[in-house]
Amino acid sequence: MSRTSIVLVDDHVLVREGLREILGAQPDLDVLDEAGDSAGAVRAVRANRPDVVLLDVRIPGDDVTVTVRRIRAVSPDTAVVILTMYDGPALLRELITLGIAGYLLKSASQGELVAAVRNAGQRHAPVVLAVSRDSLLEAQDPAGRRPVLSPREREVLQLVGQAQSNAQVAARLGLAVPTVKRHLRSVFTKLGAVSRVDAVNKAVAASLLSAHHRRRVGEGA
């Protein structure tokens, strides 16, 4: 029986312990290492060259798309399986273009998780997408609909488009700075953005913001 080697990446120790227990109980799966942030993920993959890396979307450090690119750069043969709480079609679409081998929600069953990891270890097996039907349809046909931002997310992004800092946005809207950061993370996920400028540009392209916001954030960058 061929064995599949794995690196786990999640910033919650309890989650990593649970994943290690589930995967380690399988006779053909070996968990070699784990990490809690993007830099640690790249180091662990470089050191172990695993068959599969199971990667959480929300970890400290680089955006997940950057982390995926760095992982593929240090170990091109390692398959990346995304594990996340967020069912975001824009992010899903971008990650598919980066060549991920699977995208699982954390609500997936143990069986789905094990199957996705095994599938990813088979190199040429099809991509596993355990997401909602709506997200899959939107990822396949992004022209058919727009990402949905909440009113508050729009307000935050509009001010970001005016080259305002997180602290300035917080003061303007009467929010705490961590709350502003949380809204921005949500916006990045929904739009598949990797930076503030990218978020504004994608919001403009999706007709979520007017074009003058793109010019203003560009001038303030």
JSON list of C-alpha atoms in Angstrom, two decimals:
[
{"chain": "A", "resi": 1, "resn": "MET", "atom": "CA", "xyz": [0.00, 0.00, 0.00]},
{"chain": "A", "resi": 2, "resn": "SER", "atom": "CA", "xyz": [1.42, 3.39, -1.00]},
{"chain": "A", "resi": 3, "resn": "ARG", "atom": "CA", "xyz": [1.52, 5.96, 1.79]},
{"chain": "A", "resi": 4, "resn": "THR", "atom": "CA", "xyz": [0.67, 9.66, 1.65]},
{"chain": "A", "resi": 5, "resn": "SER", "atom": "CA", "xyz": [2.75, 12.11, 3.69]},
{"chain": "A", "resi": 6, "resn": "ILE", "atom": "CA", "xyz": [1.06, 15.23, 5.08]},
{"chain": "A", "resi": 7, "resn": "VAL", "atom": "CA", "xyz": [1.88, 18.59, 6.66]},
{"chain": "A", "resi": 8, "resn": "LEU", "atom": "CA", "xyz": [-0.91, 20.25, 8.69]},
{"chain": "A", "resi": 9, "resn": "VAL", "atom": "CA", "xyz": [-1.25, 24.05, 8.81]},
{"chain": "A", "resi": 10, "resn": "ASP", "atom": "CA", "xyz": [-3.75, 25.70, 11.16]},
{"chain": "A", "resi": 11, "resn": "ASP", "atom": "CA", "xyz": [-3.27, 28.38, 13.81]},
{"chain": "A", "resi": 12, "resn": "HIS", "atom": "CA", "xyz": [-5.36, 26.51, 16.38]},
{"chain": "A", "resi": 13, "resn": "VAL", "atom": "CA", "xyz": [-3.50, 23.77, 18.25]},
{"chain": "A", "resi": 14, "resn": "LEU", "atom": "CA", "xyz": [-6.69, 21.87, 19.07]},
{"chain": "A", "resi": 15, "resn": "VAL", "atom": "CA", "xyz": [-7.65, 21.79, 15.39]},
{"chain": "A", "resi": 16, "resn": "ARG", "atom": "CA", "xyz": [-4.22, 20.46, 14.43]},
{"chain": "A", "resi": 17, "resn": "GLU", "atom": "CA", "xyz": [-4.42, 17.81, 17.16]},
{"chain": "A", "resi": 18, "resn": "GLY", "atom": "CA", "xyz": [-7.83, 16.73, 15.92]},
{"chain": "A", "resi": 19, "resn": "LEU", "atom": "CA", "xyz": [-6.66, 16.55, 12.31]},
{"chain": "A", "resi": 20, "resn": "ARG", "atom": "CA", "xyz": [-3.56, 14.61, 13.31]},
{"chain": "A", "resi": 21, "resn": "GLU", "atom": "CA", "xyz": [-5.71, 12.10, 15.22]},
{"chain": "A", "resi": 22, "resn": "ILE", "atom": "CA", "xyz": [-8.14, 11.62, 12.31]},
{"chain": "A", "resi": 23, "resn": "LEU", "atom": "CA", "xyz": [-5.50, 11.31, 9.61]},
{"chain": "A", "resi": 24, "resn": "GLY", "atom": "CA", "xyz": [-2.98, 9.42, 11.71]},
{"chain": "A", "resi": 25, "resn": "ALA", "atom": "CA", "xyz": [-5.54, 6.69, 12.35]},
{"chain": "A", "resi": 26, "resn": "GLN", "atom": "CA", "xyz": [-5.48, 5.79, 8.65]},
{"chain": "A", "resi": 27, "resn": "PRO", "atom": "CA", "xyz": [-2.95, 3.09, 7.72]},
{"chain": "A", "resi": 28, "resn": "ASP", "atom": "CA", "xyz": [-1.91, 4.86, 4.52]},
{"chain": "A", "resi": 29, "resn": "LEU", "atom": "CA", "xyz": [-1.60, 8.44, 5.84]},
{"chain": "A", "resi": 30, "resn": "ASP", "atom": "CA", "xyz": [1.44, 9.87, 7.65]},
{"chain": "A", "resi": 31, "resn": "VAL", "atom": "CA", "xyz": [1.40, 13.31, 9.31]},
{"chain": "A", "resi": 32, "resn": "LEU", "atom": "CA", "xyz": [5.03, 14.47, 9.18]},
{"chain": "A", "resi": 33, "resn": "ASP", "atom": "CA", "xyz": [4.86, 17.98, 10.57]},
{"chain": "A", "resi": 34, "resn": "GLU", "atom": "CA", "xyz": [2.58, 20.90, 11.39]},
{"chain": "A", "resi": 35, "resn": "ALA", "atom": "CA", "xyz": [2.66, 24.70, 11.46]},
{"chain": "A", "resi": 36, "resn": "GLY", "atom": "CA", "xyz": [0.54, 27.56, 12.77]},
{"chain": "A", "resi": 37, "resn": "ASP", "atom": "CA", "xyz": [1.35, 30.38, 10.37]},
{"chain": "A", "resi": 38, "resn": "SER", "atom": "CA", "xyz": [2.28, 31.00, 6.74]},
{"chain": "A", "resi": 39, "resn": "ALA", "atom": "CA", "xyz": [6.05, 31.23, 7.30]},
{"chain": "A", "resi": 40, "resn": "GLY", "atom": "CA", "xyz": [6.02, 28.02, 9.33]},
{"chain": "A", "resi": 41, "resn": "ALA", "atom": "CA", "xyz": [3.97, 26.34, 6.61]},
{"chain": "A", "resi": 42, "resn": "VAL", "atom": "CA", "xyz": [6.57, 27.13, 3.97]},
{"chain": "A", "resi": 43, "resn": "ARG", "atom": "CA", "xyz": [9.41, 25.98, 6.26]},
{"chain": "A", "resi": 44, "resn": "ALA", "atom": "CA", "xyz": [7.65, 22.69, 7.06]},
{"chain": "A", "resi": 45, "resn": "VAL", "atom": "CA", "xyz": [6.91, 21.99, 3.41]},
{"chain": "A", "resi": 46, "resn": "ARG", "atom": "CA", "xyz": [10.47, 22.83, 2.37]},
{"chain": "A", "resi": 47, "resn": "ALA", "atom": "CA", "xyz": [11.89, 20.54, 5.06]},
{"chain": "A", "resi": 48, "resn": "ASN", "atom": "CA", "xyz": [9.55, 17.58, 4.49]},
{"chain": "A", "resi": 49, "resn": "ARG", "atom": "CA", "xyz": [8.45, 17.79, 0.83]},
{"chain": "A", "resi": 50, "resn": "PRO", "atom": "CA", "xyz": [5.13, 16.11, 1.74]},
{"chain": "A", "resi": 51, "resn": "ASP", "atom": "CA", "xyz": [2.69, 14.64, -0.74]},
{"chain": "A", "resi": 52, "resn": "VAL", "atom": "CA", "xyz": [-0.06, 16.87, 0.67]},
{"chain": "A", "resi": 53, "resn": "VAL", "atom": "CA", "xyz": [-0.30, 20.04, 2.75]},
{"chain": "A", "resi": 54, "resn": "LEU", "atom": "CA", "xyz": [-3.62, 20.64, 4.50]},
{"chain": "A", "resi": 55, "resn": "LEU", "atom": "CA", "xyz": [-3.83, 24.44, 4.70]},
{"chain": "A", "resi": 56, "resn": "ASP", "atom": "CA", "xyz": [-6.25, 26.63, 6.62]},
{"chain": "A", "resi": 57, "resn": "VAL", "atom": "CA", "xyz": [-7.24, 29.88, 4.88]},
{"chain": "A", "resi": 58, "resn": "ARG", "atom": "CA", "xyz": [-7.05, 32.14, 7.94]},
{"chain": "A", "resi": 59, "resn": "ILE", "atom": "CA", "xyz": [-3.59, 31.82, 9.46]},
{"chain": "A", "resi": 60, "resn": "PRO", "atom": "CA", "xyz": [-1.21, 34.55, 10.66]},
{"chain": "A", "resi": 61, "resn": "GLY", "atom": "CA", "xyz": [1.20, 35.92, 8.07]},
{"chain": "A", "resi": 62, "resn": "ASP", "atom": "CA", "xyz": [0.75, 36.04, 4.32]},
{"chain": "A", "resi": 63, "resn": "ASP", "atom": "CA", "xyz": [-2.57, 35.84, 2.51]},
{"chain": "A", "resi": 64, "resn": "VAL", "atom": "CA", "xyz": [-3.48, 32.27, 1.63]},
{"chain": "A", "resi": 65, "resn": "THR", "atom": "CA", "xyz": [-2.92, 32.85, -2.09]},
{"chain": "A", "resi": 66, "resn": "VAL", "atom": "CA", "xyz": [0.63, 34.04, -1.37]},
{"chain": "A", "resi": 67, "resn": "THR", "atom": "CA", "xyz": [1.21, 31.06, 0.91]},
{"chain": "A", "resi": 68, "resn": "VAL", "atom": "CA", "xyz": [0.03, 28.66, -1.79]},
{"chain": "A", "resi": 69, "resn": "ARG", "atom": "CA", "xyz": [2.39, 30.24, -4.32]},
{"chain": "A", "resi": 70, "resn": "ARG", "atom": "CA", "xyz": [5.31, 29.99, -1.87]},
{"chain": "A", "resi": 71, "resn": "ILE", "atom": "CA", "xyz": [4.52, 26.36, -1.08]},
{"chain": "A", "resi": 72, "resn": "ARG", "atom": "CA", "xyz": [4.40, 25.47, -4.75]},
{"chain": "A", "resi": 73, "resn": "ALA", "atom": "CA", "xyz": [7.69, 27.30, -5.30]},
{"chain": "A", "resi": 74, "resn": "VAL", "atom": "CA", "xyz": [9.58, 25.31, -2.63]},
{"chain": "A", "resi": 75, "resn": "SER", "atom": "CA", "xyz": [7.87, 21.97, -3.35]},
{"chain": "A", "resi": 76, "resn": "PRO", "atom": "CA", "xyz": [6.15, 21.86, -6.75]},
{"chain": "A", "resi": 77, "resn": "ASP", "atom": "CA", "xyz": [5.03, 18.25, -6.30]},
{"chain": "A", "resi": 78, "resn": "THR", "atom": "CA", "xyz": [3.19, 18.92, -3.03]},
{"chain": "A", "resi": 79, "resn": "ALA", "atom": "CA", "xyz": [-0.59, 18.98, -3.45]},
{"chain": "A", "resi": 80, "resn": "VAL", "atom": "CA", "xyz": [-2.43, 21.73, -1.54]},
{"chain": "A", "resi": 81, "resn": "VAL", "atom": "CA", "xyz": [-5.78, 21.00, 0.08]},
{"chain": "A", "resi": 82, "resn": "ILE", "atom": "CA", "xyz": [-7.55, 24.02, 1.54]},
{"chain": "A", "resi": 83, "resn": "LEU", "atom": "CA", "xyz": [-9.52, 23.60, 4.78]},
{"chain": "A", "resi": 84, "resn": "THR", "atom": "CA", "xyz": [-11.64, 26.58, 5.77]},
{"chain": "A", "resi": 85, "resn": "MET", "atom": "CA", "xyz": [-14.78, 27.86, 7.46]},
{"chain": "A", "resi": 86, "resn": "TYR", "atom": "CA", "xyz": [-15.41, 30.29, 4.60]},
{"chain": "A", "resi": 87, "resn": "ASP", "atom": "CA", "xyz": [-17.48, 29.34, 1.58]},
{"chain": "A", "resi": 88, "resn": "GLY", "atom": "CA", "xyz": [-16.22, 32.17, -0.66]},
{"chain": "A", "resi": 89, "resn": "PRO", "atom": "CA", "xyz": [-16.59, 31.71, -4.43]},
{"chain": "A", "resi": 90, "resn": "ALA", "atom": "CA", "xyz": [-14.16, 34.48, -5.35]},
{"chain": "A", "resi": 91, "resn": "LEU", "atom": "CA", "xyz": [-11.40, 33.00, -3.23]},
{"chain": "A", "resi": 92, "resn": "LEU", "atom": "CA", "xyz": [-12.26, 29.50, -4.42]},
{"chain": "A", "resi": 93, "resn": "ARG", "atom": "CA", "xyz": [-11.96, 30.64, -8.03]},
{"chain": "A", "resi": 94, "resn": "GLU", "atom": "CA", "xyz": [-8.55, 32.21, -7.43]},
{"chain": "A", "resi": 95, "resn": "LEU", "atom": "CA", "xyz": [-7.22, 29.19, -5.55]},
{"chain": "A", "resi": 96, "resn": "ILE", "atom": "CA", "xyz": [-8.36, 26.87, -8.33]},
{"chain": "A", "resi": 97, "resn": "THR", "atom": "CA", "xyz": [-6.30, 28.93, -10.78]},
{"chain": "A", "resi": 98, "resn": "LEU", "atom": "CA", "xyz": [-3.30, 28.39, -8.48]},
{"chain": "A", "resi": 99, "resn": "GLY", "atom": "CA", "xyz": [-3.69, 24.63, -8.86]},
{"chain": "A", "resi": 100, "resn": "ILE", "atom": "CA", "xyz": [-5.03, 23.52, -5.49]},
{"chain": "A", "resi": 101, "resn": "ALA", "atom": "CA", "xyz": [-5.98, 19.84, -5.21]},
{"chain": "A", "resi": 102, "resn": "GLY", "atom": "CA", "xyz": [-8.97, 20.34, -2.92]},
{"chain": "A", "resi": 103, "resn": "TYR", "atom": "CA", "xyz": [-11.15, 22.88, -1.08]},
{"chain": "A", "resi": 104, "resn": "LEU", "atom": "CA", "xyz": [-12.99, 21.62, 2.01]},
{"chain": "A", "resi": 105, "resn": "LEU", "atom": "CA", "xyz": [-15.19, 23.41, 4.49]},
{"chain": "A", "resi": 106, "resn": "LYS", "atom": "CA", "xyz": [-14.53, 22.64, 8.16]},
{"chain": "A", "resi": 107, "resn": "SER", "atom": "CA", "xyz": [-18.09, 21.34, 8.31]},
{"chain": "A", "resi": 108, "resn": "ALA", "atom": "CA", "xyz": [-16.98, 18.41, 6.12]},
{"chain": "A", "resi": 109, "resn": "SER", "atom": "CA", "xyz": [-17.16, 14.93, 7.58]},
{"chain": "A", "resi": 110, "resn": "GLN", "atom": "CA", "xyz": [-14.12, 12.89, 8.62]},
{"chain": "A", "resi": 111, "resn": "GLY", "atom": "CA", "xyz": [-14.74, 10.65, 5.63]},
{"chain": "A", "resi": 112, "resn": "GLU", "atom": "CA", "xyz": [-14.72, 13.61, 3.24]},
{"chain": "A", "resi": 113, "resn": "LEU", "atom": "CA", "xyz": [-11.49, 14.88, 4.78]},
{"chain": "A", "resi": 114, "resn": "VAL", "atom": "CA", "xyz": [-9.71, 11.54, 4.49]},
{"chain": "A", "resi": 115, "resn": "ALA", "atom": "CA", "xyz": [-10.97, 11.04, 0.94]},
{"chain": "A", "resi": 116, "resn": "ALA", "atom": "CA", "xyz": [-9.81, 14.51, -0.10]},
{"chain": "A", "resi": 117, "resn": "VAL", "atom": "CA", "xyz": [-6.31, 13.95, 1.29]},
{"chain": "A", "resi": 118, "resn": "ARG", "atom": "CA", "xyz": [-6.04, 10.53, -0.35]},
{"chain": "A", "resi": 119, "resn": "ASN", "atom": "CA", "xyz": [-7.31, 11.98, -3.61]},
{"chain": "A", "resi": 120, "resn": "ALA", "atom": "CA", "xyz": [-4.77, 14.80, -3.48]},
{"chain": "A", "resi": 121, "resn": "GLY", "atom": "CA", "xyz": [-1.97, 12.34, -2.91]},
{"chain": "A", "resi": 122, "resn": "GLN", "atom": "CA", "xyz": [-2.81, 10.65, -6.21]},
{"chain": "A", "resi": 123, "resn": "ARG", "atom": "CA", "xyz": [-1.31, 13.58, -8.13]},
{"chain": "A", "resi": 124, "resn": "HIS", "atom": "CA", "xyz": [-3.48, 13.39, -11.22]},
{"chain": "A", "resi": 125, "resn": "ALA", "atom": "CA", "xyz": [-6.80, 12.82, -9.46]},
{"chain": "A", "resi": 126, "resn": "PRO", "atom": "CA", "xyz": [-9.54, 15.44, -9.99]},
{"chain": "A", "resi": 127, "resn": "VAL", "atom": "CA", "xyz": [-9.83, 18.44, -7.66]},
{"chain": "A", "resi": 128, "resn": "VAL", "atom": "CA", "xyz": [-12.12, 17.86, -4.67]},
{"chain": "A", "resi": 129, "resn": "LEU", "atom": "CA", "xyz": [-14.50, 20.76, -4.01]},
{"chain": "A", "resi": 130, "resn": "ALA", "atom": "CA", "xyz": [-16.65, 20.21, -0.92]},
{"chain": "A", "resi": 131, "resn": "VAL", "atom": "CA", "xyz": [-18.45, 23.56, -0.98]},
{"chain": "A", "resi": 132, "resn": "SER", "atom": "CA", "xyz": [-22.00, 24.78, -1.36]},
{"chain": "A", "resi": 133, "resn": "ARG", "atom": "CA", "xyz": [-23.71, 24.47, -4.72]},
{"chain": "A", "resi": 134, "resn": "ASP", "atom": "CA", "xyz": [-24.06, 28.27, -5.00]},
{"chain": "A", "resi": 135, "resn": "SER", "atom": "CA", "xyz": [-20.36, 28.84, -4.41]},
{"chain": "A", "resi": 136, "resn": "LEU", "atom": "CA", "xyz": [-19.43, 26.21, -6.94]},
{"chain": "A", "resi": 137, "resn": "LEU", "atom": "CA", "xyz": [-21.77, 27.70, -9.56]},
{"chain": "A", "resi": 138, "resn": "GLU", "atom": "CA", "xyz": [-20.42, 31.20, -8.93]},
{"chain": "A", "resi": 139, "resn": "ALA", "atom": "CA", "xyz": [-16.82, 30.00, -9.07]},
{"chain": "A", "resi": 140, "resn": "GLN", "atom": "CA", "xyz": [-17.56, 28.35, -12.41]},
{"chain": "A", "resi": 141, "resn": "ASP", "atom": "CA", "xyz": [-19.56, 31.29, -13.78]},
{"chain": "A", "resi": 142, "resn": "PRO", "atom": "CA", "xyz": [-18.43, 34.48, -12.04]},
{"chain": "A", "resi": 143, "resn": "ALA", "atom": "CA", "xyz": [-20.07, 36.69, -14.69]},
{"chain": "A", "resi": 144, "resn": "GLY", "atom": "CA", "xyz": [-23.47, 35.51, -13.59]},
{"chain": "A", "resi": 145, "resn": "ARG", "atom": "CA", "xyz": [-23.45, 37.29, -10.23]},
{"chain": "A", "resi": 146, "resn": "ARG", "atom": "CA", "xyz": [-21.45, 39.61, -8.01]},
{"chain": "A", "resi": 147, "resn": "PRO", "atom": "CA", "xyz": [-19.84, 38.99, -4.63]},
{"chain": "A", "resi": 148, "resn": "VAL", "atom": "CA", "xyz": [-22.11, 40.24, -1.85]},
{"chain": "A", "resi": 149, "resn": "LEU", "atom": "CA", "xyz": [-20.59, 42.74, 0.58]},
{"chain": "A", "resi": 150, "resn": "SER", "atom": "CA", "xyz": [-22.46, 43.84, 3.67]},
{"chain": "A", "resi": 151, "resn": "PRO", "atom": "CA", "xyz": [-23.27, 47.56, 4.03]},
{"chain": "A", "resi": 152, "resn": "ARG", "atom": "CA", "xyz": [-20.56, 47.90, 6.67]},
{"chain": "A", "resi": 153, "resn": "GLU", "atom": "CA", "xyz": [-18.00, 46.12, 4.49]},
{"chain": "A", "resi": 154, "resn": "ARG", "atom": "CA", "xyz": [-18.81, 48.55, 1.68]},
{"chain": "A", "resi": 155, "resn": "GLU", "atom": "CA", "xyz": [-18.35, 51.51, 4.02]},
{"chain": "A", "resi": 156, "resn": "VAL", "atom": "CA", "xyz": [-14.98, 50.20, 5.17]},
{"chain": "A", "resi": 157, "resn": "LEU", "atom": "CA", "xyz": [-13.82, 49.52, 1.63]},
{"chain": "A", "resi": 158, "resn": "GLN", "atom": "CA", "xyz": [-14.96, 52.94, 0.42]},
{"chain": "A", "resi": 159, "resn": "LEU", "atom": "CA", "xyz": [-12.81, 54.61, 3.08]},
{"chain": "A", "resi": 160, "resn": "VAL", "atom": "CA", "xyz": [-9.90, 52.30, 2.29]},
{"chain": "A", "resi": 161, "resn": "GLY", "atom": "CA", "xyz": [-10.35, 53.46, -1.30]},
{"chain": "A", "resi": 162, "resn": "GLN", "atom": "CA", "xyz": [-9.77, 56.99, -0.05]},
{"chain": "A", "resi": 163, "resn": "ALA", "atom": "CA", "xyz": [-6.32, 55.89, 1.19]},
{"chain": "A", "resi": 164, "resn": "GLN", "atom": "CA", "xyz": [-7.40, 56.00, 4.85]},
{"chain": "A", "resi": 165, "resn": "SER", "atom": "CA", "xyz": [-5.58, 53.82, 7.38]},
{"chain": "A", "resi": 166, "resn": "ASN", "atom": "CA", "xyz": [-7.34, 51.26, 9.56]},
{"chain": "A", "resi": 167, "resn": "ALA", "atom": "CA", "xyz": [-7.20, 53.71, 12.47]},
{"chain": "A", "resi": 168, "resn": "GLN", "atom": "CA", "xyz": [-8.74, 56.49, 10.37]},
{"chain": "A", "resi": 169, "resn": "VAL", "atom": "CA", "xyz": [-11.48, 54.17, 9.12]},
{"chain": "A", "resi": 170, "resn": "ALA", "atom": "CA", "xyz": [-12.19, 53.08, 12.69]},
{"chain": "A", "resi": 171, "resn": "ALA", "atom": "CA", "xyz": [-12.46, 56.67, 13.90]},
{"chain": "A", "resi": 172, "resn": "ARG", "atom": "CA", "xyz": [-14.68, 57.67, 10.98]},
{"chain": "A", "resi": 173, "resn": "LEU", "atom": "CA", "xyz": [-17.11, 54.79, 11.50]},
{"chain": "A", "resi": 174, "resn": "GLY", "atom": "CA", "xyz": [-16.94, 54.63, 15.30]},
{"chain": "A", "resi": 175, "resn": "LEU", "atom": "CA", "xyz": [-15.43, 51.13, 15.26]},
{"chain": "A", "resi": 176, "resn": "ALA", "atom": "CA", "xyz": [-12.49, 49.47, 16.97]},
{"chain": "A", "resi": 177, "resn": "VAL", "atom": "CA", "xyz": [-9.42, 48.91, 14.80]},
{"chain": "A", "resi": 178, "resn": "PRO", "atom": "CA", "xyz": [-9.64, 45.08, 15.17]},
{"chain": "A", "resi": 179, "resn": "THR", "atom": "CA", "xyz": [-13.23, 45.29, 13.91]},
{"chain": "A", "resi": 180, "resn": "VAL", "atom": "CA", "xyz": [-12.08, 47.19, 10.83]},
{"chain": "A", "resi": 181, "resn": "LYS", "atom": "CA", "xyz": [-9.42, 44.53, 10.25]},
{"chain": "A", "resi": 182, "resn": "ARG", "atom": "CA", "xyz": [-12.06, 41.80, 10.58]},
{"chain": "A", "resi": 183, "resn": "HIS", "atom": "CA", "xyz": [-14.28, 43.50, 8.00]},
{"chain": "A", "resi": 184, "resn": "LEU", "atom": "CA", "xyz": [-11.31, 43.85, 5.64]},
{"chain": "A", "resi": 185, "resn": "ARG", "atom": "CA", "xyz": [-10.42, 40.16, 6.01]},
{"chain": "A", "resi": 186, "resn": "SER", "atom": "CA", "xyz": [-14.00, 39.30, 5.11]},
{"chain": "A", "resi": 187, "resn": "VAL", "atom": "CA", "xyz": [-13.84, 41.60, 2.08]},
{"chain": "A", "resi": 188, "resn": "PHE", "atom": "CA", "xyz": [-10.53, 40.04, 0.97]},
{"chain": "A", "resi": 189, "resn": "THR", "atom": "CA", "xyz": [-12.05, 36.56, 1.25]},
{"chain": "A", "resi": 190, "resn": "LYS", "atom": "CA", "xyz": [-15.23, 37.45, -0.64]},
{"chain": "A", "resi": 191, "resn": "LEU", "atom": "CA", "xyz": [-13.35, 39.23, -3.43]},
{"chain": "A", "resi": 192, "resn": "GLY", "atom": "CA", "xyz": [-10.34, 36.89, -3.53]},
{"chain": "A", "resi": 193, "resn": "ALA", "atom": "CA", "xyz": [-8.13, 39.96, -2.95]},
{"chain": "A", "resi": 194, "resn": "VAL", "atom": "CA", "xyz": [-4.51, 39.88, -1.78]},
{"chain": "A", "resi": 195, "resn": "SER", "atom": "CA", "xyz": [-4.10, 43.55, -0.80]},
{"chain": "A", "resi": 196, "resn": "ARG", "atom": "CA", "xyz": [-6.07, 46.73, -0.10]},
{"chain": "A", "resi": 197, "resn": "VAL", "atom": "CA", "xyz": [-5.47, 48.01, -3.62]},
{"chain": "A", "resi": 198, "resn": "ASP", "atom": "CA", "xyz": [-6.46, 44.66, -5.09]},
{"chain": "A", "resi": 199, "resn": "ALA", "atom": "CA", "xyz": [-9.68, 44.66, -3.03]},
{"chain": "A", "resi": 200, "resn": "VAL", "atom": "CA", "xyz": [-10.66, 48.10, -4.29]},
{"chain": "A", "resi": 201, "resn": "ASN", "atom": "CA", "xyz": [-9.79, 47.20, -7.89]},
{"chain": "A", "resi": 202, "resn": "LYS", "atom": "CA", "xyz": [-11.86, 44.02, -7.73]},
{"chain": "A", "resi": 203, "resn": "ALA", "atom": "CA", "xyz": [-14.76, 45.83, -6.08]},
{"chain": "A", "resi": 204, "resn": "VAL", "atom": "CA", "xyz": [-14.69, 48.40, -8.89]},
{"chain": "A", "resi": 205, "resn": "ALA", "atom": "CA", "xyz": [-14.56, 45.64, -11.51]},
{"chain": "A", "resi": 206, "resn": "ALA", "atom": "CA", "xyz": [-17.58, 44.00, -9.88]},
{"chain": "A", "resi": 207, "resn": "SER", "atom": "CA", "xyz": [-19.43, 47.35, -9.78]},
{"chain": "A", "resi": 208, "resn": "LEU", "atom": "CA", "xyz": [-19.40, 47.33, -5.98]},
{"chain": "A", "resi": 209, "resn": "LEU", "atom": "CA", "xyz": [-17.54, 50.64, -5.85]},
{"chain": "A", "resi": 210, "resn": "SER", "atom": "CA", "xyz": [-17.31, 53.51, -8.29]},
{"chain": "A", "resi": 211, "resn": "ALA", "atom": "CA", "xyz": [-14.11, 53.94, -10.30]},
{"chain": "A", "resi": 212, "resn": "HIS", "atom": "CA", "xyz": [-12.92, 57.03, -8.44]},
{"chain": "A", "resi": 213, "resn": "HIS", "atom": "CA", "xyz": [-12.20, 54.85, -5.39]},
{"chain": "A", "resi": 214, "resn": "ARG", "atom": "CA", "xyz": [-9.64, 52.91, -7.41]},
{"chain": "A", "resi": 215, "resn": "ARG", "atom": "CA", "xyz": [-7.84, 56.09, -8.42]},
{"chain": "A", "resi": 216, "resn": "ARG", "atom": "CA", "xyz": [-7.78, 57.41, -4.88]},
{"chain": "A", "resi": 217, "resn": "VAL", "atom": "CA", "xyz": [-6.43, 54.26, -3.28]},
{"chain": "A", "resi": 218, "resn": "GLY", "atom": "CA", "xyz": [-3.81, 54.07, -5.98]},
{"chain": "A", "resi": 219, "resn": "GLU", "atom": "CA", "xyz": [-2.66, 57.59, -5.19]},
{"chain": "A", "resi": 220, "resn": "GLY", "atom": "CA", "xyz": [-2.53, 56.81, -1.51]},
{"chain": "A", "resi": 221, "resn": "ALA", "atom": "CA", "xyz": [-0.60, 53.58, -1.84]}
]
